[in-house]
Amino acid sequence: MPGVFLLFLILLLAGECQAQSPAFRTYVPLYDSCSKALNFRFESSSFFKNNEYFNNFAYGYTGLGFYLEPTLEYYFTPKLRVNAGVYLLKYSGRDKFTQVIPIFRVQYQLAKPLELVMGNIYGTANHQMAEPLFRYDRYFQHHVEYGFQFLLNTATIHSDLWLSWEHYIMVGDTAQEHLVVGNSTIFRILRRPKGLSMSIPLQFLVAHKGGQLAPPPHKPMSTIFDGLTGIRLTYRFSAKSSLEFAPQFLLYEGLHLPDPGEPNAQPFKNGWGSYTKLTYHHSWLHVMVGYWYAKRFISPHGEYLFQSVSEIHPTYSQEKRQLLTTKIWLDKTIYRNIKLETRLESYYDLMTHHLDYSYGLYIVINESFFLTKYKQ
């Protein structure tokens, strides 16, 4: 247990600040040239994702639709920007929007390398979390995250430290509050335009369920910690071609779990996993193979295919997991900030000799249009 808290402390200090493709990241930096400028920003993604899963751990489903996030974007100063608009999620086959969420974001540069974001934070793929910790499909299933966020970006450190308040409760509510504290940090140890580069990732998630505003009897509190560290070695053959080797070690610890049989209880109080990946990049083509081995690993926001508990059957668990993963994706910039990507992914269970796979097609837009500039 002391080792767990030591790791937690190290990760937290690292957060003074890989997974999904850069095409899905929506972060927009502050620009020194902008002041008193009003822009219209149009963010959107048309997606098709088909998960052919027939195992005991994760649901198979098809997601086909789009989301729109139009906002007005105003620069009070080059260091302070506000976005206000609406998020709309629409699935094909449904007449109405599944989600209609107001968007409000304040982004402020505290110092040259450090930004504070409050309100609608840059979530999902922007966190650059590993798939066992943070499910890829949250990109379109739970795209909007509200809370606050510190972003640090220097020549040697890129870090994202955030709090996302997922469910707010008021006096008398019977549901519990849900919140997540997370950090994703990359230390760039060695950077070269050609040849060998090295970096060290540090990540953690603390998922909490609790609250004291519900009428008695209160549901038991739950707090789960997941952490990751490892090393990433990249050999660049040229500006367009590289080979990446990334062994990762993951840790799960139930910091506060209810007794068996109670709500929020888990079959295991702690566990671990290792994920070793080899990825080849060449221009628009990317190929990855990976090996996953885990014992009693649980991550509430991660992909259930990697876990020892089931999304489908709450009482089903399997202590040991072994997967062979393969991912192939192609990406192309159609025009400026409009990108096209297609993906094929497979998960082969080495214990049951069962293959699950998914494939998807996406068009992502994140473009701004200048409207006017206010004079002093």
GROMACS .gro file of C-alpha atoms in nm, residues 3 11 56 69 83 86 89 99 124 136 148 168 173 203 228 231 235 237 248 257 259 319 321 336 340 346 364 368:
model
   28
    3GLY     CA    1   0.413   0.195  -0.272
   11LEU     CA    2   0.219   1.111  -1.078
   56ASN     CA    3  -1.833  -1.192  -2.192
   69GLU     CA    4  -2.020   2.173  -3.168
   83ASN     CA    5  -1.603   2.978  -2.616
   86VAL     CA    6  -2.387   2.395  -2.796
   89LEU     CA    7  -2.505   1.433  -3.081
   99GLN     CA    8  -2.745   1.473  -2.642
  124THR     CA    9  -1.150   1.222  -2.436
  136TYR     CA   10  -1.151   0.505  -2.723
  148PHE     CA   11  -1.116   2.222  -1.484
  168TYR     CA   12  -2.361   1.639  -0.985
  173ASP     CA   13  -3.098   1.298  -0.500
  203GLN     CA   14  -0.071   0.843  -1.625
  228LEU     CA   15   0.051   0.362  -1.580
  231ILE     CA   16   0.898   0.382  -2.175
  235TYR     CA   17   1.344   0.530  -3.419
  237PHE     CA   18   1.405   0.651  -4.043
  248GLN     CA   19   0.379  -0.023  -2.033
  257LEU     CA   20  -1.425  -0.028  -0.188
  259ASP     CA   21  -1.785  -0.501   0.106
  319GLU     CA   22  -0.867  -1.317  -1.273
  321ARG     CA   23  -0.644  -1.196  -1.909
  336ARG     CA   24  -0.666   2.243  -4.361
  340LEU     CA   25  -1.032   1.161  -4.275
  346SER     CA   26  -0.865  -0.684  -3.356
  364VAL     CA   27  -1.324   1.526  -3.828
  368SER     CA   28  -1.254   2.867  -3.706
   0.00000   0.00000   0.00000
